[in-house]
mmCIF file of C-alpha atoms in Angstrom:
data_model
loop_
_atom_site.group_PDB
_atom_site.id
_atom_site.type_symbol
_atom_site.label_atom_id
_atom_site.label_comp_id
_atom_site.label_asym_id
_atom_site.label_seq_id
_atom_site.Cartn_x
_atom_site.Cartn_y
_atom_site.Cartn_z
ATOM 1 C CA GLU A 1016 -77.924 4.277 -0.270
ATOM 2 C CA ALA A 1017 -78.232 8.072 -0.365
ATOM 3 C CA GLN A 1018 -79.531 9.048 -3.751
ATOM 4 C CA VAL A 1019 -81.687 11.201 -5.989
ATOM 5 C CA THR A 1020 -83.939 9.244 -8.326
ATOM 6 C CA GLN A 1021 -85.739 10.449 -11.424
ATOM 7 C CA ASN A 1022 -88.385 8.813 -13.547
ATOM 8 C CA PRO A 1023 -88.652 8.206 -16.373
ATOM 9 C CA ARG A 1024 -85.054 8.134 -17.615
ATOM 10 C CA TYR A 1025 -86.131 8.494 -21.223
ATOM 11 C CA LEU A 1026 -89.333 9.925 -22.666
ATOM 12 C CA ILE A 1027 -90.523 10.660 -26.180
ATOM 13 C CA THR A 1028 -93.768 12.583 -26.403
ATOM 14 C CA VAL A 1029 -95.711 14.863 -28.723
ATOM 15 C CA THR A 1030 -96.381 18.574 -28.583
ATOM 16 C CA GLY A 1031 -99.115 19.520 -26.121
ATOM 17 C CA LYS A 1032 -99.356 16.245 -24.215
ATOM 18 C CA LYS A 1033 -98.953 16.986 -20.506
ATOM 19 C CA LEU A 1034 -96.206 15.102 -18.723
ATOM 20 C CA THR A 1035 -94.623 14.857 -15.298
ATOM 21 C CA VAL A 1036 -91.058 13.900 -14.452
ATOM 22 C CA THR A 1037 -90.746 12.698 -10.884
ATOM 23 C CA CYS A 1038 -87.824 13.360 -8.564
ATOM 24 C CA SER A 1039 -87.266 11.892 -5.128
ATOM 25 C CA GLN A 1040 -84.419 12.118 -2.607
ATOM 26 C CA ASN A 1041 -83.842 10.030 0.518
ATOM 27 C CA MET A 1042 -81.374 12.335 2.291
ATOM 28 C CA ASN A 1043 -83.897 14.570 4.091
ATOM 29 C CA HIS A 1044 -82.581 17.530 2.107
ATOM 30 C CA GLU A 1045 -84.422 20.820 2.320
ATOM 31 C CA TYR A 1046 -83.287 22.233 -1.022
ATOM 32 C CA MET A 1047 -84.272 20.705 -4.351
ATOM 33 C CA SER A 1048 -83.815 21.983 -7.858
ATOM 34 C CA TRP A 1049 -84.422 21.215 -11.525
ATOM 35 C CA TYR A 1050 -81.956 21.906 -14.337
ATOM 36 C CA ARG A 1051 -81.898 21.396 -18.058
ATOM 37 C CA GLN A 1052 -78.705 20.695 -19.967
ATOM 38 C CA ASP A 1053 -78.377 21.827 -23.560
ATOM 39 C CA PRO A 1054 -75.298 21.774 -25.824
ATOM 40 C CA GLY A 1055 -73.207 24.916 -25.465
ATOM 41 C CA LEU A 1056 -75.387 26.223 -22.648
ATOM 42 C CA GLY A 1057 -74.463 23.927 -19.802
ATOM 43 C CA LEU A 1058 -76.885 23.460 -16.931
ATOM 44 C CA ARG A 1059 -79.594 26.062 -16.521
ATOM 45 C CA GLN A 1060 -81.777 26.161 -13.447
ATOM 46 C CA ILE A 1061 -85.526 25.881 -14.057
ATOM 47 C CA TYR A 1062 -87.037 26.012 -10.566
ATOM 48 C CA TYR A 1063 -85.824 25.450 -7.056
ATOM 49 C CA SER A 1064 -87.432 24.828 -3.677
ATOM 50 C CA MET A 1065 -86.048 25.832 -0.310
ATOM 51 C CA ASN A 1066 -88.489 23.622 1.582
ATOM 52 C CA VAL A 1067 -91.992 22.165 1.506
ATOM 53 C CA GLU A 1068 -94.482 24.520 -0.158
ATOM 54 C CA VAL A 1069 -91.693 27.007 -1.029
ATOM 55 C CA THR A 1070 -90.706 27.208 -4.696
ATOM 56 C CA ASP A 1071 -88.952 29.882 -6.768
ATOM 57 C CA LYS A 1072 -88.150 30.480 -10.406
ATOM 58 C CA GLY A 1073 -84.666 29.842 -11.650
ATOM 59 C CA ASP A 1074 -83.108 31.031 -14.874
ATOM 60 C CA VAL A 1075 -85.492 29.406 -17.386
ATOM 61 C CA PRO A 1076 -88.894 28.714 -15.760
ATOM 62 C CA GLU A 1077 -91.146 29.396 -18.765
ATOM 63 C CA GLY A 1078 -93.245 26.401 -19.753
ATOM 64 C CA TYR A 1079 -92.612 24.478 -16.531
ATOM 65 C CA LYS A 1080 -94.374 24.019 -13.214
ATOM 66 C CA VAL A 1081 -93.224 22.390 -10.004
ATOM 67 C CA SER A 1082 -94.708 21.469 -6.649
ATOM 68 C CA ARG A 1083 -93.224 20.548 -3.283
ATOM 69 C CA LYS A 1084 -95.927 18.945 -1.185
ATOM 70 C CA GLU A 1085 -93.526 16.595 0.588
ATOM 71 C CA LYS A 1086 -89.914 17.111 1.511
ATOM 72 C CA ARG A 1087 -88.621 14.146 -0.485
ATOM 73 C CA ASN A 1088 -90.448 14.774 -3.785
ATOM 74 C CA PHE A 1089 -90.144 17.562 -6.335
ATOM 75 C CA PRO A 1090 -91.946 16.747 -9.592
ATOM 76 C CA LEU A 1091 -91.438 18.762 -12.777
ATOM 77 C CA ILE A 1092 -94.584 19.327 -14.815
ATOM 78 C CA LEU A 1093 -94.795 20.301 -18.461
ATOM 79 C CA GLU A 1094 -98.435 21.261 -19.043
ATOM 80 C CA SER A 1095 -98.088 21.665 -22.815
ATOM 81 C CA PRO A 1096 -94.661 20.500 -23.977
ATOM 82 C CA SER A 1097 -93.116 22.041 -27.073
ATOM 83 C CA PRO A 1098 -90.121 20.921 -29.190
ATOM 84 C CA ASN A 1099 -87.875 23.574 -27.617
ATOM 85 C CA GLN A 1100 -88.236 21.694 -24.326
ATOM 86 C CA THR A 1101 -86.392 18.733 -25.804
ATOM 87 C CA SER A 1102 -83.453 18.465 -23.448
ATOM 88 C CA LEU A 1103 -81.667 16.495 -20.736
ATOM 89 C CA TYR A 1104 -83.178 17.233 -17.330
ATOM 90 C CA PHE A 1105 -81.530 16.831 -13.947
ATOM 91 C CA CYS A 1106 -83.020 16.994 -10.497
ATOM 92 C CA ALA A 1107 -80.724 17.875 -7.599
ATOM 93 C CA SER A 1108 -80.919 18.264 -3.840
ATOM 94 C CA SER A 1109 -78.767 19.718 -1.079
ATOM 95 C CA LEU A 1110 -78.930 19.965 2.677
ATOM 96 C CA SER A 1111 -80.037 23.595 2.602
ATOM 97 C CA GLY A 1112 -79.754 26.486 0.146
ATOM 98 C CA ALA A 1113 -77.620 26.625 -2.979
ATOM 99 C CA SER A 1114 -74.943 28.687 -1.285
ATOM 100 C CA TYR A 1115 -72.214 26.840 0.572
ATOM 101 C CA ASN A 1116 -73.696 23.451 -0.167
ATOM 102 C CA GLU A 1117 -72.871 20.816 -2.723
ATOM 103 C CA GLN A 1118 -75.813 19.473 -4.680
ATOM 104 C CA PHE A 1119 -76.480 15.797 -5.321
ATOM 105 C CA PHE A 1120 -77.807 15.114 -8.806
ATOM 106 C CA GLY A 1121 -80.104 12.459 -10.164
ATOM 107 C CA PRO A 1122 -79.127 10.400 -13.238
ATOM 108 C CA GLY A 1123 -81.047 12.582 -15.686
ATOM 109 C CA THR A 1124 -84.163 12.327 -17.860
ATOM 110 C CA ARG A 1125 -83.776 12.645 -21.597
ATOM 111 C CA LEU A 1126 -86.944 14.197 -23.012
ATOM 112 C CA THR A 1127 -87.794 14.449 -26.696
ATOM 113 C CA VAL A 1128 -90.846 16.454 -27.746
ATOM 114 C CA LEU A 1129 -91.929 15.828 -31.344
ATOM 115 C CA ASP B 247 -76.994 36.128 -20.163
ATOM 116 C CA GLN B 248 -74.345 33.621 -19.152
ATOM 117 C CA GLN B 249 -72.914 34.802 -15.887
ATOM 118 C CA VAL B 250 -70.521 31.862 -15.694
ATOM 119 C CA LYS B 251 -68.379 31.107 -18.728
ATOM 120 C CA GLN B 252 -66.134 28.238 -19.615
ATOM 121 C CA ASN B 253 -64.570 29.322 -22.872
ATOM 122 C CA SER B 254 -62.807 26.073 -23.694
ATOM 123 C CA PRO B 255 -65.284 23.411 -24.840
ATOM 124 C CA SER B 256 -62.590 20.747 -24.756
ATOM 125 C CA LEU B 257 -59.111 19.992 -23.431
ATOM 126 C CA SER B 258 -56.820 17.072 -24.116
ATOM 127 C CA VAL B 259 -53.809 16.217 -21.949
ATOM 128 C CA GLN B 260 -51.390 13.352 -21.547
ATOM 129 C CA GLU B 261 -51.639 11.046 -18.548
ATOM 130 C CA GLY B 262 -49.433 12.262 -15.711
ATOM 131 C CA ARG B 263 -49.451 15.877 -16.865
ATOM 132 C CA ILE B 264 -51.359 18.788 -15.360
ATOM 133 C CA SER B 265 -54.893 19.641 -16.520
ATOM 134 C CA ILE B 266 -55.991 23.249 -16.087
ATOM 135 C CA LEU B 267 -59.650 24.081 -16.576
ATOM 136 C CA ASN B 268 -60.706 27.713 -16.555
ATOM 137 C CA CYS B 269 -63.874 29.551 -15.605
ATOM 138 C CA ASP B 270 -64.832 33.230 -15.667
ATOM 139 C CA TYR B 271 -67.799 34.924 -14.054
ATOM 140 C CA THR B 272 -69.403 38.329 -14.390
ATOM 141 C CA ASN B 273 -71.565 38.686 -11.276
ATOM 142 C CA SER B 274 -69.547 40.244 -8.444
ATOM 143 C CA MET B 275 -72.161 39.004 -5.942
ATOM 144 C CA PHE B 276 -71.049 35.385 -6.425
ATOM 145 C CA ASP B 277 -69.245 34.242 -3.301
ATOM 146 C CA TYR B 278 -69.244 30.455 -3.551
ATOM 147 C CA PHE B 279 -67.853 28.436 -6.419
ATOM 148 C CA LEU B 280 -67.984 24.743 -7.169
ATOM 149 C CA TRP B 281 -66.681 22.298 -9.726
ATOM 150 C CA TYR B 282 -68.715 19.299 -10.785
ATOM 151 C CA LYS B 283 -67.631 16.342 -12.864
ATOM 152 C CA LYS B 284 -69.963 14.517 -15.229
ATOM 153 C CA TYR B 285 -69.554 11.138 -16.889
ATOM 154 C CA PRO B 286 -71.801 10.105 -19.799
ATOM 155 C CA ALA B 287 -75.277 8.869 -18.808
ATOM 156 C CA GLU B 288 -74.787 10.009 -15.210
ATOM 157 C CA GLY B 289 -75.669 13.115 -13.233
ATOM 158 C CA PRO B 290 -72.958 15.603 -12.269
ATOM 159 C CA THR B 291 -71.058 14.844 -9.074
ATOM 160 C CA PHE B 292 -69.490 17.396 -6.775
ATOM 161 C CA LEU B 293 -65.720 17.651 -6.978
ATOM 162 C CA ILE B 294 -64.423 20.640 -5.036
ATOM 163 C CA SER B 295 -65.546 24.095 -3.908
ATOM 164 C CA ILE B 296 -64.147 27.402 -2.726
ATOM 165 C CA SER B 297 -65.645 30.372 -0.948
ATOM 166 C CA SER B 298 -64.698 33.928 -1.806
ATOM 167 C CA ILE B 299 -62.798 34.376 1.453
ATOM 168 C CA LYS B 300 -60.139 31.996 0.140
ATOM 169 C CA ASP B 301 -57.964 32.039 -2.947
ATOM 170 C CA LYS B 302 -57.045 28.358 -2.976
ATOM 171 C CA ASN B 303 -58.544 25.065 -1.917
ATOM 172 C CA GLU B 304 -56.855 21.721 -2.316
ATOM 173 C CA ASP B 305 -58.195 18.179 -2.157
ATOM 174 C CA GLY B 306 -55.776 15.472 -3.182
ATOM 175 C CA ARG B 307 -54.951 15.839 -6.869
ATOM 176 C CA PHE B 308 -57.495 18.653 -7.291
ATOM 177 C CA THR B 309 -56.840 22.310 -6.526
ATOM 178 C CA VAL B 310 -59.127 25.242 -7.216
ATOM 179 C CA PHE B 311 -57.733 28.752 -7.453
ATOM 180 C CA LEU B 312 -59.856 31.884 -7.187
ATOM 181 C CA ASN B 313 -58.826 35.320 -8.440
ATOM 182 C CA LYS B 314 -61.613 37.641 -7.322
ATOM 183 C CA SER B 315 -60.214 40.766 -8.926
ATOM 184 C CA ALA B 316 -60.148 39.034 -12.304
ATOM 185 C CA LYS B 317 -63.408 37.167 -11.640
ATOM 186 C CA HIS B 318 -61.638 33.990 -12.639
ATOM 187 C CA LEU B 319 -61.218 30.553 -11.191
ATOM 188 C CA SER B 320 -59.348 27.504 -12.341
ATOM 189 C CA LEU B 321 -59.249 23.823 -11.527
ATOM 190 C CA HIS B 322 -55.873 22.079 -11.571
ATOM 191 C CA ILE B 323 -55.629 18.298 -11.725
ATOM 192 C CA VAL B 324 -52.181 16.896 -11.005
ATOM 193 C CA PRO B 325 -51.303 14.301 -12.110
ATOM 194 C CA SER B 326 -54.073 13.710 -14.644
ATOM 195 C CA GLN B 327 -55.362 10.161 -14.990
ATOM 196 C CA PRO B 328 -57.448 8.535 -17.755
ATOM 197 C CA GLY B 329 -60.325 8.165 -15.256
ATOM 198 C CA ASP B 330 -60.445 11.966 -15.037
ATOM 199 C CA SER B 331 -61.815 12.074 -18.589
ATOM 200 C CA ALA B 332 -65.240 13.690 -18.183
ATOM 201 C CA VAL B 333 -67.101 16.962 -18.629
ATOM 202 C CA TYR B 334 -66.287 19.504 -15.915
ATOM 203 C CA PHE B 335 -68.777 22.198 -14.957
ATOM 204 C CA CYS B 336 -67.966 25.339 -13.058
ATOM 205 C CA ALA B 337 -70.815 26.721 -10.895
ATOM 206 C CA ALA B 338 -71.368 29.822 -8.786
ATOM 207 C CA SER B 339 -73.867 31.103 -6.271
ATOM 208 C CA ALA B 340 -74.418 34.168 -4.120
ATOM 209 C CA SER B 341 -75.209 33.989 -0.413
ATOM 210 C CA ASN B 342 -78.113 36.411 -0.842
ATOM 211 C CA ASN B 343 -79.680 34.235 -3.505
ATOM 212 C CA ASN B 344 -80.441 30.561 -3.818
ATOM 213 C CA ASP B 345 -80.098 30.004 -7.498
ATOM 214 C CA MET B 346 -77.021 28.357 -8.940
ATOM 215 C CA ARG B 347 -75.380 29.318 -12.229
ATOM 216 C CA PHE B 348 -73.366 26.842 -14.261
ATOM 217 C CA GLY B 349 -70.924 27.228 -17.104
ATOM 218 C CA ALA B 350 -71.279 25.362 -20.382
ATOM 219 C CA GLY B 351 -68.732 22.739 -19.375
ATOM 220 C CA THR B 352 -65.295 21.630 -20.602
ATOM 221 C CA ARG B 353 -64.759 18.105 -21.886
ATOM 222 C CA LEU B 354 -61.438 16.812 -20.568
ATOM 223 C CA THR B 355 -59.748 13.880 -22.283
ATOM 224 C CA VAL B 356 -56.727 12.341 -20.594
ATOM 225 C CA LYS B 357 -54.764 10.148 -22.982
ATOM 226 C CA PRO B 358 -52.818 7.137 -21.692
#
């Protein structure tokens, strides 16, 4: 089954404790992206990757890091999480760039930073 | 700076009637627009899209209209069904850029 998977689905952590949210897709997609969803703000793009070893900042990259060492994986790293990073996070992938391509989304990771 | 705006947080319609969801954008470089549907505890799923060379795209009960001069698009659902109850996100991108901008979403409730 073609899908985007994220782990963990739920995470409660404390300020400053480094964490990684994994994302994997099995569709051989070149483009992958991370979003956060907050009430009243919709989905905001954090980082995206056009292909292996190519990453770019989205709308709200501060406080996040990403890497794309393999085509299928695109982990999101919070080196020192803060309460304002409490949010619902979605990973997405598409065949190629964001333009003219639908994105396939993972089920989401709900992160709470205390 | 929200470049894509959905000014109605919620919409309620009766089953069988038309649902009209609206979206406005400010960036004239946007040339591809999409609608996504999101159920609780799931990721958004693609619904329908339109490129700026068209003013209408239809797929079954779903039609998207684009008015470039007004920088406005709308999603029409006819007839609305209870299973259409979800949050709908409007999204836009520009061909010279690979980021994607989303609106805040509109929660549609279709009452039986």
